[in-house]
Short mmCIF file of C-alpha atoms and ligand atoms in Angstrom, two decimals:
data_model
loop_
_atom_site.label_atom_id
_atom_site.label_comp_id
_atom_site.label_asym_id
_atom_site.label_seq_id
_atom_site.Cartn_x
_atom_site.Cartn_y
_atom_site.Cartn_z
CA UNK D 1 -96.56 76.99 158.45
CA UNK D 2 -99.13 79.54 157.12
CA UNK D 3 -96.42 82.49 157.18
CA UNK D 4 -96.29 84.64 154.17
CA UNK D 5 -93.04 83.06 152.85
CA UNK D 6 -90.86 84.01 149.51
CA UNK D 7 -88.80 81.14 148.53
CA UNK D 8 -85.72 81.12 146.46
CA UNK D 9 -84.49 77.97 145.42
CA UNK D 10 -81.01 77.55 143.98
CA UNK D 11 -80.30 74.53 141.98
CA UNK D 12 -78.00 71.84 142.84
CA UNK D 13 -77.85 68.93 145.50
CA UNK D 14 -75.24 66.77 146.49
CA UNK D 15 -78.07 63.71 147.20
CA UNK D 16 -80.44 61.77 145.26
CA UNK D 17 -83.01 60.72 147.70
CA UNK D 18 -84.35 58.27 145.08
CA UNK D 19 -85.20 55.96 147.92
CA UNK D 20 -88.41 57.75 148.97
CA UNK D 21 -91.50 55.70 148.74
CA UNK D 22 -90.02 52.66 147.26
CA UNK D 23 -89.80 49.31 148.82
CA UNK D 24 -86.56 48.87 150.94
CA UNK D 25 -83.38 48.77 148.88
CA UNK D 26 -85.12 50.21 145.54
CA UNK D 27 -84.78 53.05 143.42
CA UNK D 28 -87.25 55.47 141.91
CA UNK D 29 -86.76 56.24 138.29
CA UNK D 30 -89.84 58.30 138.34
CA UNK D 31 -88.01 61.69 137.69
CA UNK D 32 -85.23 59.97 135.11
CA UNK D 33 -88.18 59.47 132.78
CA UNK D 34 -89.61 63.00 133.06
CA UNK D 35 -85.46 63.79 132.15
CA UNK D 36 -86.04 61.51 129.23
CA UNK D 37 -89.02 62.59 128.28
CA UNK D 38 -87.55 66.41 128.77
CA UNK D 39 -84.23 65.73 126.73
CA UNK D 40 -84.90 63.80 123.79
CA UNK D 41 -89.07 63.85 123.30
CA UNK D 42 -90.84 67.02 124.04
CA UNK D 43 -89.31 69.74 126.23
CA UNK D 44 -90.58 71.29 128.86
CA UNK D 45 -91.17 74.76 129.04
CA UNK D 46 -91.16 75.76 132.39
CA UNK D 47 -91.23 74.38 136.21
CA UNK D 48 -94.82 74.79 136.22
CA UNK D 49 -95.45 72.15 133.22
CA UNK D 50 -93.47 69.14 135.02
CA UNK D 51 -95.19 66.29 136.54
CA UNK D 52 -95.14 65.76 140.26
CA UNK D 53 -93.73 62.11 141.47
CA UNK D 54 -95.15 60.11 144.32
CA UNK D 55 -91.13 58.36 144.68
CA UNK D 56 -87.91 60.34 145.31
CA UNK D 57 -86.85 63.66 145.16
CA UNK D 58 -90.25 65.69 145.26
CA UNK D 59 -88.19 68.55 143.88
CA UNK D 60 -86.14 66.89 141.19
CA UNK D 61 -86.32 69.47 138.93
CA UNK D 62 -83.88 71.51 140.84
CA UNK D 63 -80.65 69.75 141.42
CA UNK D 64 -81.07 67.09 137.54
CA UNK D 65 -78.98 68.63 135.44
CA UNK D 66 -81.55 67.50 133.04
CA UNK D 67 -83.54 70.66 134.11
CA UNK D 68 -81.15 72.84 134.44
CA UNK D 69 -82.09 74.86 130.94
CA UNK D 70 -85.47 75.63 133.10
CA UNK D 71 -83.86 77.67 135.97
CA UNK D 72 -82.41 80.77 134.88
CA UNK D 73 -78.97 82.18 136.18
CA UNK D 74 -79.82 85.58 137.84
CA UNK D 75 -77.57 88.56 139.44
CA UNK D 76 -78.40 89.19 142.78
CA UNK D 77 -79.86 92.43 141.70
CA UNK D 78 -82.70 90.40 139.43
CA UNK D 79 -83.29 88.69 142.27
CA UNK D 80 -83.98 91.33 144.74
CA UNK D 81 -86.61 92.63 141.76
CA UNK D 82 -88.28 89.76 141.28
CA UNK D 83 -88.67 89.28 145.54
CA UNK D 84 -89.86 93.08 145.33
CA UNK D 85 -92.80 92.36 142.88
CA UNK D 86 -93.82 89.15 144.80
CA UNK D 87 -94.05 91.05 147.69
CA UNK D 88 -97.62 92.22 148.56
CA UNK D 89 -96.19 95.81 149.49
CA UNK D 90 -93.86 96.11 147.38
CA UNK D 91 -91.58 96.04 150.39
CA UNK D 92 -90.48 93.51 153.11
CA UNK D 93 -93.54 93.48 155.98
CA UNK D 94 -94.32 90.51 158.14
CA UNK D 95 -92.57 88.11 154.82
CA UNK D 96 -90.09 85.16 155.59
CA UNK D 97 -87.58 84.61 153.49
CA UNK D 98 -86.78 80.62 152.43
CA UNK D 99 -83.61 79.70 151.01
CA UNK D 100 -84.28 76.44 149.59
CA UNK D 101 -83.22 73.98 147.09
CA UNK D 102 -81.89 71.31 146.02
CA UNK D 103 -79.25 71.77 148.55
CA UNK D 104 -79.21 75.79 149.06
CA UNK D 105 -75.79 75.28 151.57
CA UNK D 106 -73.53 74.52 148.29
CA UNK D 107 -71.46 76.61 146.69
CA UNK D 108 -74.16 79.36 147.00
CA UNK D 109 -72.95 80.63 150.21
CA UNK D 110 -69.93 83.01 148.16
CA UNK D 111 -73.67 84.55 146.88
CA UNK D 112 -75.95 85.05 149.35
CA UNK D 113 -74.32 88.36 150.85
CA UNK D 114 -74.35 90.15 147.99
CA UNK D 115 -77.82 89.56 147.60
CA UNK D 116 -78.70 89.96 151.16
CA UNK D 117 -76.74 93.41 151.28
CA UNK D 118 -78.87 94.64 148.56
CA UNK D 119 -80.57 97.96 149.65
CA UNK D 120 -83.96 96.30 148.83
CA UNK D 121 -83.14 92.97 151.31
CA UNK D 122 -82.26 95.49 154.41
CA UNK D 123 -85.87 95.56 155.78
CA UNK D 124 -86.15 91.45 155.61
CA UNK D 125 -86.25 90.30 158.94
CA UNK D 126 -86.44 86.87 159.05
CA UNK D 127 -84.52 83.89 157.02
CA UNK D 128 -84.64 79.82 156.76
CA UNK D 129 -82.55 77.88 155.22
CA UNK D 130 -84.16 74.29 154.20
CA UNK D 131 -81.07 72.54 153.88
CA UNK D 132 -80.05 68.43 154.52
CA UNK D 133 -77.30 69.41 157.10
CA UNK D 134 -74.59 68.16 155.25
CA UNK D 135 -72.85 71.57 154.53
CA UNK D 136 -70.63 72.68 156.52
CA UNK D 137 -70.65 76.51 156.72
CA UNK D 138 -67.20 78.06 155.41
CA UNK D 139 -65.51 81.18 157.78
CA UNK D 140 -66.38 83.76 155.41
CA UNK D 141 -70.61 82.87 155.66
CA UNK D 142 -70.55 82.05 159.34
CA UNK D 143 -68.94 85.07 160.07
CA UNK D 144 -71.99 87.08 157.48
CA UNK D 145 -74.41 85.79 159.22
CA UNK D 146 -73.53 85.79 162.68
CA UNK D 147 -73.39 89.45 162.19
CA UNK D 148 -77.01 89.69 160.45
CA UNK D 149 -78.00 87.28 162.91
CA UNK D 150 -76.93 89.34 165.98
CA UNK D 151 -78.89 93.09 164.04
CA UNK D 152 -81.97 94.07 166.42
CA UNK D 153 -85.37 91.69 165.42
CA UNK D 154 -83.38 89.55 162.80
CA UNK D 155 -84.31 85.90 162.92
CA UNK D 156 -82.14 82.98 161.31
CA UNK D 157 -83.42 79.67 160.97
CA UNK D 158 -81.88 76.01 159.77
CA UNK D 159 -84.84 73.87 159.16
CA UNK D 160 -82.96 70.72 158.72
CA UNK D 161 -84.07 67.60 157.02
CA UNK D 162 -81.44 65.22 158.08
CA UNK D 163 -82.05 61.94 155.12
CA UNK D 164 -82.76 58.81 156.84
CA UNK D 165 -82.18 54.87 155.51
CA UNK D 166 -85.59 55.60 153.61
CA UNK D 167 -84.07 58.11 151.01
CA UNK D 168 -81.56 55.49 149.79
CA UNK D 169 -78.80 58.13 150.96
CA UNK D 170 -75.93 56.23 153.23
CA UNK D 171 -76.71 57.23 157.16
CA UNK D 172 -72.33 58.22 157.45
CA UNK D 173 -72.94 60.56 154.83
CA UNK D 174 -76.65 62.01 155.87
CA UNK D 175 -76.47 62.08 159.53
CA UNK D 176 -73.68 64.57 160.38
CA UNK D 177 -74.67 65.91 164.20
CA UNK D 178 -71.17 68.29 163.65
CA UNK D 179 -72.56 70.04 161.29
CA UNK D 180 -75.49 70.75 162.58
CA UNK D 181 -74.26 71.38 165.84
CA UNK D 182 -72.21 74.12 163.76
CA UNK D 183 -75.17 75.70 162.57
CA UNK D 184 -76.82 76.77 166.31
CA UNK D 185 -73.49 78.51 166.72
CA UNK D 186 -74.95 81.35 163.99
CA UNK D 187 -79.21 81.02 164.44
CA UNK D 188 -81.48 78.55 165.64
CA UNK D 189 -82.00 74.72 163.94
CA UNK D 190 -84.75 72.37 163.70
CA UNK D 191 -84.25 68.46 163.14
CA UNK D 192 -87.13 67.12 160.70
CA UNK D 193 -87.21 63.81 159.74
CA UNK D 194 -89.22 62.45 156.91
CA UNK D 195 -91.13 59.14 158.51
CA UNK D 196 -93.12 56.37 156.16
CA UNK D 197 -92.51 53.08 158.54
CA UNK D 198 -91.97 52.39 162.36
CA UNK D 199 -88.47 51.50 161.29
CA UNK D 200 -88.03 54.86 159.82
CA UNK D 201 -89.34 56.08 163.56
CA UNK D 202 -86.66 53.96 165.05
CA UNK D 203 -84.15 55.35 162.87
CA UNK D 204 -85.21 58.93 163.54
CA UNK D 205 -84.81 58.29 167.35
CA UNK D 206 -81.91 56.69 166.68
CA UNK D 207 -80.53 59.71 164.62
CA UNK D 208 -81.96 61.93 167.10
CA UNK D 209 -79.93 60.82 170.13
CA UNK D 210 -76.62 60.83 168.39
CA UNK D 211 -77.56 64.38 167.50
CA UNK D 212 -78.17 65.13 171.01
CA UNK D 213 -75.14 63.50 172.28
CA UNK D 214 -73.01 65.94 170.41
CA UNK D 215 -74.90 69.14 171.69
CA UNK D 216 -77.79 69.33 169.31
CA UNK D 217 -79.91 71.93 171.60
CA UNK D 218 -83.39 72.32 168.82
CA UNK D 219 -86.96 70.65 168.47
CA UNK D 220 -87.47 67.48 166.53
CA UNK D 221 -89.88 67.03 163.94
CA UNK D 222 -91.77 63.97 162.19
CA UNK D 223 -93.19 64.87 159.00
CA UNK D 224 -94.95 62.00 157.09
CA UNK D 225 -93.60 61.13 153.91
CA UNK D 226 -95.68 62.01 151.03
CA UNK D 227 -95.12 64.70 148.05
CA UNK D 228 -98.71 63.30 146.43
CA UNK D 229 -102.41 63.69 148.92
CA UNK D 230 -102.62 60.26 148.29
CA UNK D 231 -99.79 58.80 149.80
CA UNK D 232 -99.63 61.84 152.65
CA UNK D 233 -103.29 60.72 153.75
CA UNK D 234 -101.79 57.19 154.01
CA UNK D 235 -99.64 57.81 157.00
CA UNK D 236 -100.48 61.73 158.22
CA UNK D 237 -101.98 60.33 161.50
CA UNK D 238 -99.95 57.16 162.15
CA UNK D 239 -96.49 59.97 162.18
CA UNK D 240 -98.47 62.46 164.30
CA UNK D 241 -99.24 59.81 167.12
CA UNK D 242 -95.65 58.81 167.02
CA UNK D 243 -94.14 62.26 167.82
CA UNK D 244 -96.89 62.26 170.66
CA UNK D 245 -95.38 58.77 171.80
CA UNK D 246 -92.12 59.94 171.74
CA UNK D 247 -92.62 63.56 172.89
CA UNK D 248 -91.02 64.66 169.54
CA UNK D 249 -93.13 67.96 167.30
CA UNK D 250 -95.40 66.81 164.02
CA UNK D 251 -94.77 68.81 161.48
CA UNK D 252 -97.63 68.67 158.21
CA UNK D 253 -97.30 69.15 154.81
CA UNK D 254 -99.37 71.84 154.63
CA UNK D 255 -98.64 72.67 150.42
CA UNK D 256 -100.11 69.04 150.00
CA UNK D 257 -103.81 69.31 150.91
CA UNK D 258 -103.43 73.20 149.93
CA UNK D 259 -101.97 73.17 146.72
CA UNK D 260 -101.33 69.32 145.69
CA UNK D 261 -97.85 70.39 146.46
CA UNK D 262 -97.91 72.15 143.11
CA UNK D 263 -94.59 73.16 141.68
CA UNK D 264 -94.45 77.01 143.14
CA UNK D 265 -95.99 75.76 146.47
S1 SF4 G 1 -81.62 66.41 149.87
FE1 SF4 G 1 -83.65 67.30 149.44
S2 SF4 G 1 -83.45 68.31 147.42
FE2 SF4 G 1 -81.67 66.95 147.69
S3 SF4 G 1 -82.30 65.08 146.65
FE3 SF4 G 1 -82.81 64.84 148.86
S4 SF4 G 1 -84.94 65.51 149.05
FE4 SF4 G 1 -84.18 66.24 147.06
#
């Protein structure tokens, strides 16, 4: 938090997380009406226009196909321009880059080396992915970035947000310490996990230890659940006094109180 990040978010996920917020066992619909509204009433004309939810996916908008007409297919070489005028240089400085989504570990991994051995990306020094550690990595990626990994002051990073009960994804399908495991082989990893309830807390230790047990080696985080201030203020405290129960790291929210976790932010 509070380092000068570009992020890059590809679209596509291969969860729903409608589960978030909602009373165990229920749904959100939340972003399926914005998709209605989107499709068949009055279309949106960019990610900037579409309503945040306070249930599910917070970023919806990038894995519905629904919204797919709203994120533009780029070359690598677009890409690198576009980073290059967000920059405050001009240039890579002190900037992180995040590789987010949706799911970012999808089929985007045959793309990120051509855009990362763009001229213009050489300088960047220090990556994340934000992914839900579902993905394995194939040869041909682990082997790229083992080798960026291991160039003098580069820095790669898998903050992972492993889905618990409360997303409504299926635990044998979310919690997958192999692959996870997989990633510390190529960079450092993070665990995060998103907490509303004391049983989501006993589901995150729970997840935590079978992590461990297969050789997990990185921090733990509790981040309260929350996408709106509203709900975040609900619970902020309650999560931070349970990773200093447990001994686990709090992560905030920081875009929330900032920015109202505006699109962008
Ligand atoms: S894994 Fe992340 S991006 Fe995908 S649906 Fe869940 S919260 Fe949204």
């Amino acid at each position: 938090m509070g380092v000068p990040s570009v992020f890059l978010r590809t679209f596509g996920c291969n969860f729903r997380c409608a589960g978030f917020g909602m009373p165990r066992g229920e749904l959100s619909m939340e972003a399926a009406g914005i998709a209605a509204t989107h499709s068949l009433i009055t279309p949106f004309q960019k990610y900037e226009e579409l309503p945040l939810v306070s249930t599910g996916c917070d970023s919806y908008a990038s894995w519905m196909p629904e919204f797919k007409d709203l994120s533009p297919m780029l070359t690598s070489e677009a890409i690198a321009d576009r980073i290059m005028e967000i920059l405050p240089h001009g240039e890579w400085q002190d900037e992180h880059l995040v590789i987010t989504g949706g799911e970012p570990l999808l089929g985007w991994q045959r793309a990120y080396p051509d855009l990362l051995n763009n001229p213009k990306m050489k300088a960047l020094k220090e990556i994340t992915f934000e992914t839900n550690g579902t993905q394995k990595l194939t040869p041909e990626f682990k082997g790229y970035l083992k080798k960026w990994n291991s160039e003098v002051g580069k820095e790669l990073t898998f903050s992972v947000s492993a889905k618990l009960p409360c997303s409504g994804e299926k635990w044998e399908e979310a919690i997958l310490p192999e692959v996870v495991c997989e990633y510390e082989e190529v960079g450092t990893a993070y665990l995060k996990f998103v907490i509303a309830t004391e049983e989501d807390r006993d589901y995150a230790l729970k997840a935590a230890s079978e992590y461990r047990a297969a050789g997990f080696k990185g921090h733990v985080y509790l981040m309260p659940v929350g996408g709106v201030e509203s709900v975040y203020a609900l619970n902020n405290k309650a999560v931070a006094l349970m990773a200093m129960k447990h001994g686990l790291r709090y992560s905030d929210r920081l875009q929330v109180p900032l920015f109202k976790n505006e699109w962008g932010t």
